[in-house]
Coordinates of C-alpha atoms in Angstrom, one line a residue:
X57 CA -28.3 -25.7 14.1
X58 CA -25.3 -26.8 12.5
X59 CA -23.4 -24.4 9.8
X60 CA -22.6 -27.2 7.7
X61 CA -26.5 -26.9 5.6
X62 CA -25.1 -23.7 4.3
X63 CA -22.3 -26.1 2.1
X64 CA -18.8 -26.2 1.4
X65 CA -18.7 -23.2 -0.9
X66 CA -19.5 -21.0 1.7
X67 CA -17.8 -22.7 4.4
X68 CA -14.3 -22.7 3.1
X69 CA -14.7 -20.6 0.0
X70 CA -12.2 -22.5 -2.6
X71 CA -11.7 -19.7 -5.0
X72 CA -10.2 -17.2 -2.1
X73 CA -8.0 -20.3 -1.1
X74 CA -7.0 -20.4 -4.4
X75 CA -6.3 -16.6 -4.8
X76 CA -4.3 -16.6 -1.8
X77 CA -2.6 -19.8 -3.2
X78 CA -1.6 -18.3 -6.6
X79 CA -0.5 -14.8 -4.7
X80 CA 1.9 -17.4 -2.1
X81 CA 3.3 -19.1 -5.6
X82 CA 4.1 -15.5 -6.9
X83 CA 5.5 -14.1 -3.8
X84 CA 8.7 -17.3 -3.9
X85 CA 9.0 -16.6 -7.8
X86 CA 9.7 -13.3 -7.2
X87 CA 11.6 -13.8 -4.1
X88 CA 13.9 -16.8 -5.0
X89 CA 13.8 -17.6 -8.6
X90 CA 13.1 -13.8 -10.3
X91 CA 15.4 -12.0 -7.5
X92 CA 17.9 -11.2 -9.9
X93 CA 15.8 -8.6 -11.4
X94 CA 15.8 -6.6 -8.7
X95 CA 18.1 -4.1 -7.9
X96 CA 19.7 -4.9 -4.4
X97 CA 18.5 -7.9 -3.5
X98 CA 19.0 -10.2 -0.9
X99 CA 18.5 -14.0 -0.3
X100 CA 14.6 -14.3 1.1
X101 CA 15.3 -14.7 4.8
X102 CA 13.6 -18.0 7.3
X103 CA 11.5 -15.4 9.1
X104 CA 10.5 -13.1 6.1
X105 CA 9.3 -16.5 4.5
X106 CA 7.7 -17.2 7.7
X107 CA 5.9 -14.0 8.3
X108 CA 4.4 -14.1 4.9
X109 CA 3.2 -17.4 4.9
X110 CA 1.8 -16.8 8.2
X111 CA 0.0 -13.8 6.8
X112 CA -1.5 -15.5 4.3
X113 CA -3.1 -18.6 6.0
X114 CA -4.0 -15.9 8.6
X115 CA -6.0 -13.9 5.4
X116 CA -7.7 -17.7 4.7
X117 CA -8.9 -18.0 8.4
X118 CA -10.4 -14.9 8.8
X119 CA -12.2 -14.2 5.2
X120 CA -12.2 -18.1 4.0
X121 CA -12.5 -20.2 6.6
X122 CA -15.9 -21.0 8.7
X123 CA -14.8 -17.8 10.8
X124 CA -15.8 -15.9 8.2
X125 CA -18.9 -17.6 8.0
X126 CA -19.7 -17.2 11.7
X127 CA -19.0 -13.6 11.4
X128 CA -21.9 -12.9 9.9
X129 CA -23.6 -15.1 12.3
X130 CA -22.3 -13.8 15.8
X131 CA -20.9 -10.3 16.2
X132 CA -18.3 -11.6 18.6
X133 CA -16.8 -12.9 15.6
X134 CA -17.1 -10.4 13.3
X135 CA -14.7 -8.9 16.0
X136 CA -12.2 -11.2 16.2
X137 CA -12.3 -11.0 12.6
X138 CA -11.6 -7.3 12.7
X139 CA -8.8 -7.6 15.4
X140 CA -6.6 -10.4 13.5
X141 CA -7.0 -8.6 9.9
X142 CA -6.3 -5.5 11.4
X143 CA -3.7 -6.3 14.3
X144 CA -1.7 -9.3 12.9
X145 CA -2.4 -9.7 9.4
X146 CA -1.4 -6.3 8.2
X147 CA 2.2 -6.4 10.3
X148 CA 2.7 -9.9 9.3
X149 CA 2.7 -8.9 5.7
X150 CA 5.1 -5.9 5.9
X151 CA 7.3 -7.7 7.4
X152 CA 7.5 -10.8 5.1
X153 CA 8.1 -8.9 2.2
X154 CA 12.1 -8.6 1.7
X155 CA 12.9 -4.6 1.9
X156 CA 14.3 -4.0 -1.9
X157 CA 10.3 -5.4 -2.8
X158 CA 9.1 -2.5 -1.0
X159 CA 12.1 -0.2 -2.8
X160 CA 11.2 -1.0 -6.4
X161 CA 7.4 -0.4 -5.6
X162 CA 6.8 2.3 -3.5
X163 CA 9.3 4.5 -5.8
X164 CA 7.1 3.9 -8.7
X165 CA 5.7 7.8 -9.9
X166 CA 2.2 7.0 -9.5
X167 CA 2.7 5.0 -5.9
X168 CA 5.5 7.1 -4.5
X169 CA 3.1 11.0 -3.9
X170 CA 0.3 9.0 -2.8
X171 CA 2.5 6.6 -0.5
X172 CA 4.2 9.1 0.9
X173 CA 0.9 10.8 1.9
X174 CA -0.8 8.1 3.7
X175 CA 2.5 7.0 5.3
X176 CA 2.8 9.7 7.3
X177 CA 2.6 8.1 10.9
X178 CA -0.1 10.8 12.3
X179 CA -2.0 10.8 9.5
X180 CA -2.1 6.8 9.7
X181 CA -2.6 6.8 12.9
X182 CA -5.9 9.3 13.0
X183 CA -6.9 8.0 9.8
X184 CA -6.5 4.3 11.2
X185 CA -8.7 5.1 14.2
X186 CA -11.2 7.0 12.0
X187 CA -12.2 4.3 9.4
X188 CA -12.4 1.5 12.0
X189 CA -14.7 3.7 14.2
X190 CA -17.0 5.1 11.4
X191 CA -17.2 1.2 10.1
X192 CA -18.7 0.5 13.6
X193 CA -21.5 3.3 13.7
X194 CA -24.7 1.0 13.4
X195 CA -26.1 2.9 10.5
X196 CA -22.7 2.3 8.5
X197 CA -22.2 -1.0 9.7
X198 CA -25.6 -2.2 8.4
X199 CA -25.8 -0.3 5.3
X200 CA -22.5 -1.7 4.1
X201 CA -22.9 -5.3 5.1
X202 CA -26.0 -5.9 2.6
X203 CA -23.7 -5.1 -0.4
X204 CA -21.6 -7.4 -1.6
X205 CA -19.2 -4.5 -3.7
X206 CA -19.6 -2.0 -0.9
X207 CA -18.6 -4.3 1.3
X208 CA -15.2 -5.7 0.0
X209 CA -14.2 -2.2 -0.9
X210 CA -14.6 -1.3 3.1
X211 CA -12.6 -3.8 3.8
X212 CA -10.1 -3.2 1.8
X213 CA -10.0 0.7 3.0
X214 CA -10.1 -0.9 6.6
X215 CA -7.2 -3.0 5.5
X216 CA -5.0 -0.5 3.8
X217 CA -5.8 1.9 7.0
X218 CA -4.2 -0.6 8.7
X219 CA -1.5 -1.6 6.5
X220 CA -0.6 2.7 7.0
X221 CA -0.4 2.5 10.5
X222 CA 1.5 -0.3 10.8
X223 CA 4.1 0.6 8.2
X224 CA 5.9 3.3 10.5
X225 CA 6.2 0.5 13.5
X226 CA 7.6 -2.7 11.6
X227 CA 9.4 -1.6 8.1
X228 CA 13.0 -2.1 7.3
X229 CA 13.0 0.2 4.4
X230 CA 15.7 3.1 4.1
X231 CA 14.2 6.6 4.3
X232 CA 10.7 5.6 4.9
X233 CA 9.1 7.3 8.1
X234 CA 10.3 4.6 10.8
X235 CA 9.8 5.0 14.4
X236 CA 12.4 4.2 16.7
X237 CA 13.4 2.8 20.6
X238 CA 10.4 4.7 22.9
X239 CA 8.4 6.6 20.3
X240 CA 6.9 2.9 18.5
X241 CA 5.5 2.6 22.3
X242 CA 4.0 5.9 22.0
X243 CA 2.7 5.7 18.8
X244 CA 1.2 1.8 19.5
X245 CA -0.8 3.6 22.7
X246 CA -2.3 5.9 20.6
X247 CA -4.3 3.4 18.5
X248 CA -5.1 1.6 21.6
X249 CA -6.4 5.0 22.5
X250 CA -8.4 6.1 19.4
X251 CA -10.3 2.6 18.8
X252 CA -11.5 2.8 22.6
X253 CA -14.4 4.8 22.1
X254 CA -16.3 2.1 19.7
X255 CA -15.7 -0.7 21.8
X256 CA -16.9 1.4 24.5
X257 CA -20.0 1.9 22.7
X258 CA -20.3 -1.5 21.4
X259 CA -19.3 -2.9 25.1
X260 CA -21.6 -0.4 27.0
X261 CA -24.6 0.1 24.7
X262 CA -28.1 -1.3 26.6
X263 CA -29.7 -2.0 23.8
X264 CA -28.9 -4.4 20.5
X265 CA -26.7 -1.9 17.6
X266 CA -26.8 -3.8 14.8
X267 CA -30.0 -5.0 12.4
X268 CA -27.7 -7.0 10.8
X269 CA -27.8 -9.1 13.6
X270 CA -31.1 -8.8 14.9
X271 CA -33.5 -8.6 11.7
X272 CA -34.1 -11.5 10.4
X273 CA -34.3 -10.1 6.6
X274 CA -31.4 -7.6 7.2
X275 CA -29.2 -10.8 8.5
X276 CA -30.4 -12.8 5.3
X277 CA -29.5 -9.7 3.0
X278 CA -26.1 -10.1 4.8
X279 CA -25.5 -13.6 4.7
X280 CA -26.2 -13.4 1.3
X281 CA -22.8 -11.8 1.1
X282 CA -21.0 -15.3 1.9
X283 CA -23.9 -17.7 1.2
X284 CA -25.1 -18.6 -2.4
X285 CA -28.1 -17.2 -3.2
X286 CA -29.4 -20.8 -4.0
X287 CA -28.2 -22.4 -1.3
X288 CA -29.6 -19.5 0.9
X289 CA -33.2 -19.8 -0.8
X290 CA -33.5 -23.5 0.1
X291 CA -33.0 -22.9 3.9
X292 CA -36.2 -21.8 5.8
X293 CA -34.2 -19.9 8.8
X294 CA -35.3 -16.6 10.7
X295 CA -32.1 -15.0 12.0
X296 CA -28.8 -15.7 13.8
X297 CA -30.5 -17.1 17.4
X298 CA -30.8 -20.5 15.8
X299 CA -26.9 -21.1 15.7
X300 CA -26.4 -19.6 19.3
X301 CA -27.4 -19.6 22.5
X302 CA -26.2 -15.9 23.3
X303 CA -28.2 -13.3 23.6
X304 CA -28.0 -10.5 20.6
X305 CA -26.7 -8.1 23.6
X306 CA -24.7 -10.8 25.3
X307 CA -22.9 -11.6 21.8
X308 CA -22.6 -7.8 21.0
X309 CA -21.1 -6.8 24.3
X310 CA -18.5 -10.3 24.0
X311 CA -17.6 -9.1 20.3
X312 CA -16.3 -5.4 21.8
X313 CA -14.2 -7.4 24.9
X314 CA -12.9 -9.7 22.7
X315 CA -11.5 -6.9 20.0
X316 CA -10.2 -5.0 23.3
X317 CA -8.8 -8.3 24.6
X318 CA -7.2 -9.3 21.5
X319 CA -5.6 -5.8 21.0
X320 CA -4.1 -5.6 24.3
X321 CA -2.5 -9.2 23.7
X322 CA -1.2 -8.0 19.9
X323 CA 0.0 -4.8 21.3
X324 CA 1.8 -6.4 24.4
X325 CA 3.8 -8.8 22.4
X326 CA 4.8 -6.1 20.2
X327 CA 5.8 -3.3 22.4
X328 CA 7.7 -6.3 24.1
X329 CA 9.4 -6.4 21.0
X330 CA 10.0 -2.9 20.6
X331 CA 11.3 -2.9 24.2
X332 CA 13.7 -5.5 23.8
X333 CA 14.9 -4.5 21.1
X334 CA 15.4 -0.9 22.8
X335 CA 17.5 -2.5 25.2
X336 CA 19.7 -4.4 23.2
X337 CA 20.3 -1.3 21.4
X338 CA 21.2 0.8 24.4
X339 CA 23.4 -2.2 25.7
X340 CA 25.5 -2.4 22.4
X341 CA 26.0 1.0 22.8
X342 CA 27.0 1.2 26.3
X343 CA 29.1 -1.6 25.4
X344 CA 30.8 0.3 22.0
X345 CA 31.4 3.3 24.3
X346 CA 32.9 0.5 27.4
X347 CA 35.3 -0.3 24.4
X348 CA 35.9 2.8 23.2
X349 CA 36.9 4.5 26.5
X350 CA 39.2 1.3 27.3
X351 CA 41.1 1.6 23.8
X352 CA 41.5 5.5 24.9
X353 CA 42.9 4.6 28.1
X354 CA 45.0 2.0 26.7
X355 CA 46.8 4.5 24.1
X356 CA 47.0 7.4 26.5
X357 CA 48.9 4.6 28.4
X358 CA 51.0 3.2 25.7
X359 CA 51.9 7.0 24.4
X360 CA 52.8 8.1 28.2
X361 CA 55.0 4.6 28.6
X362 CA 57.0 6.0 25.0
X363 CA 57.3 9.5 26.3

């Protein structure tokens, strides 16, 4: 069955798209036209603008697009949802906003205690590990997908877990924690570590986890969340097996692979990162201390031709 009879609102969710495209609007005003406000500023950068905008149309996709749709359909989804908000999204925004942005707000007295608490990068990480696991125990997981207001406010504590974590590993900002060279390889394991467990029970489990996907009235309760309720009375359906052929333990046991599989990817191209640019620090170095030694050696020389 096709997911167009549940209509464009709920397929590509224009009020989101036009959220996202008022906070995009905001972000160049502030950036280019209002920069002189701020105290040292510097001209918005190609690849800030770039990660930013890629942040945001990778918001739209996951929670505004027909993805979002289907994640209430297939679990495998919801999963994929989970591991781009979480693994991409988050990074992608911390580093797209220009450094003195981050200054002037996370120095404000109300922001600053409370910042300063939740940045800490072992307390992100646990914490990180924590809400995404707890989200994923079946009773949670169902109780919090039939309500609408429970629901966004998850995600936004899912999101803001992840935003923590990620802030030690990608931020540019002077005397905020920031890891360095090995330790950001360290520190990227350990999440890899922590959210293990609920894929392994989500991967392993013999038996179907969530109602959400398996009872018909919980799933309806649920798609409610995305579907208007007059659209959703109209439509005489019975649960998510009519817009896949997958099993309800097949899809379940794909959605944990795929958040796995995802991660890994995500994490490889970032610890790439952080290795390279390891490297090219160690090679500037060796390089400053190549020149160094050769300018000692070349006054020693000069001083001994004079004596």
């Amino acid at each position: 069955m096709p997911i167009s009879i549940f209509g464009f609102q709920a397929l590509w969710s224009p009020v989101y798209l036009a959220v996202l495209v008022l906070v995009t609007i905001l972000y160049f005003l502030v950036t280019v036209k209002w920069r002189g406000k701020f105290k040292g500023n510097q001209p918005l950068t190609a690849k800030e603008a770039t990660f930013f905008v890629s942040g945001m149309v990778l918001l739209y996709i996951i929670k505004g697009s027909p993805v979002d749709l289907y994640g209430h359909i297939l679990f495998t989804m919801h999963m994929v949802q989970m591991a781009l908000l979480l693994l991409l999204a988050a990074p992608l925004l911390i580093m797209g906003i220009p450094t003195y942005i981050w200054k002037t707000f996370i120095v404000l007295p109300i922001i600053k205690p409370l910042f300063n608490f939740f940045s800490n990068p072992m307390l992100a990480l646990i914490l990180f590990g924590m809400v995404f696991s707890f989200y994923h125990i079946p009773m949670v997981f169902d109780f919090v997908k039939k309500d609408m207001w429970l629901h966004g406010a998850v995600n936004i504590v899912l999101f803001m877990s992840a935003f923590f974590y990620w802030w030690p590993v990608v931020n540019n900002v002077e005397g905020e924690h920031k890891f360095h060279g090995l330790k950001k390889l360290g520190y990227l394991f350990g999440i890899s570590v922590l959210v293990t467990p609920a894929c392994a029970m989500i991967i392993f489990s013999g038996t179907p986890l969530y109602a959400t996907y398996t009872d018909g009235e919980a799933w309806l309760q649920a798609m409610a969340l995305c579907v208007p309720a007059g659209t959703l009375s109209q439509l005489n359906l019975s649960g998510p097996e009519l817009f896949s052929n997958m099993s309800t333990l097949e899809d379940q046991r794909t959605g944990g692979i795929a958040m796995k599989i995802i991660q890994e990817l995500i994490f490889t191209a970032f610890i790439w990162m952080v290795f390279h640019e390891w490297l090219r620090n160690e090679t500037n170095n060796a390089d400053e201390i190549t020149a160094k030694t050769l300018q000692d050696r070349k006054d020693m020389d000069f001083h001994r031709h004079n004596a």
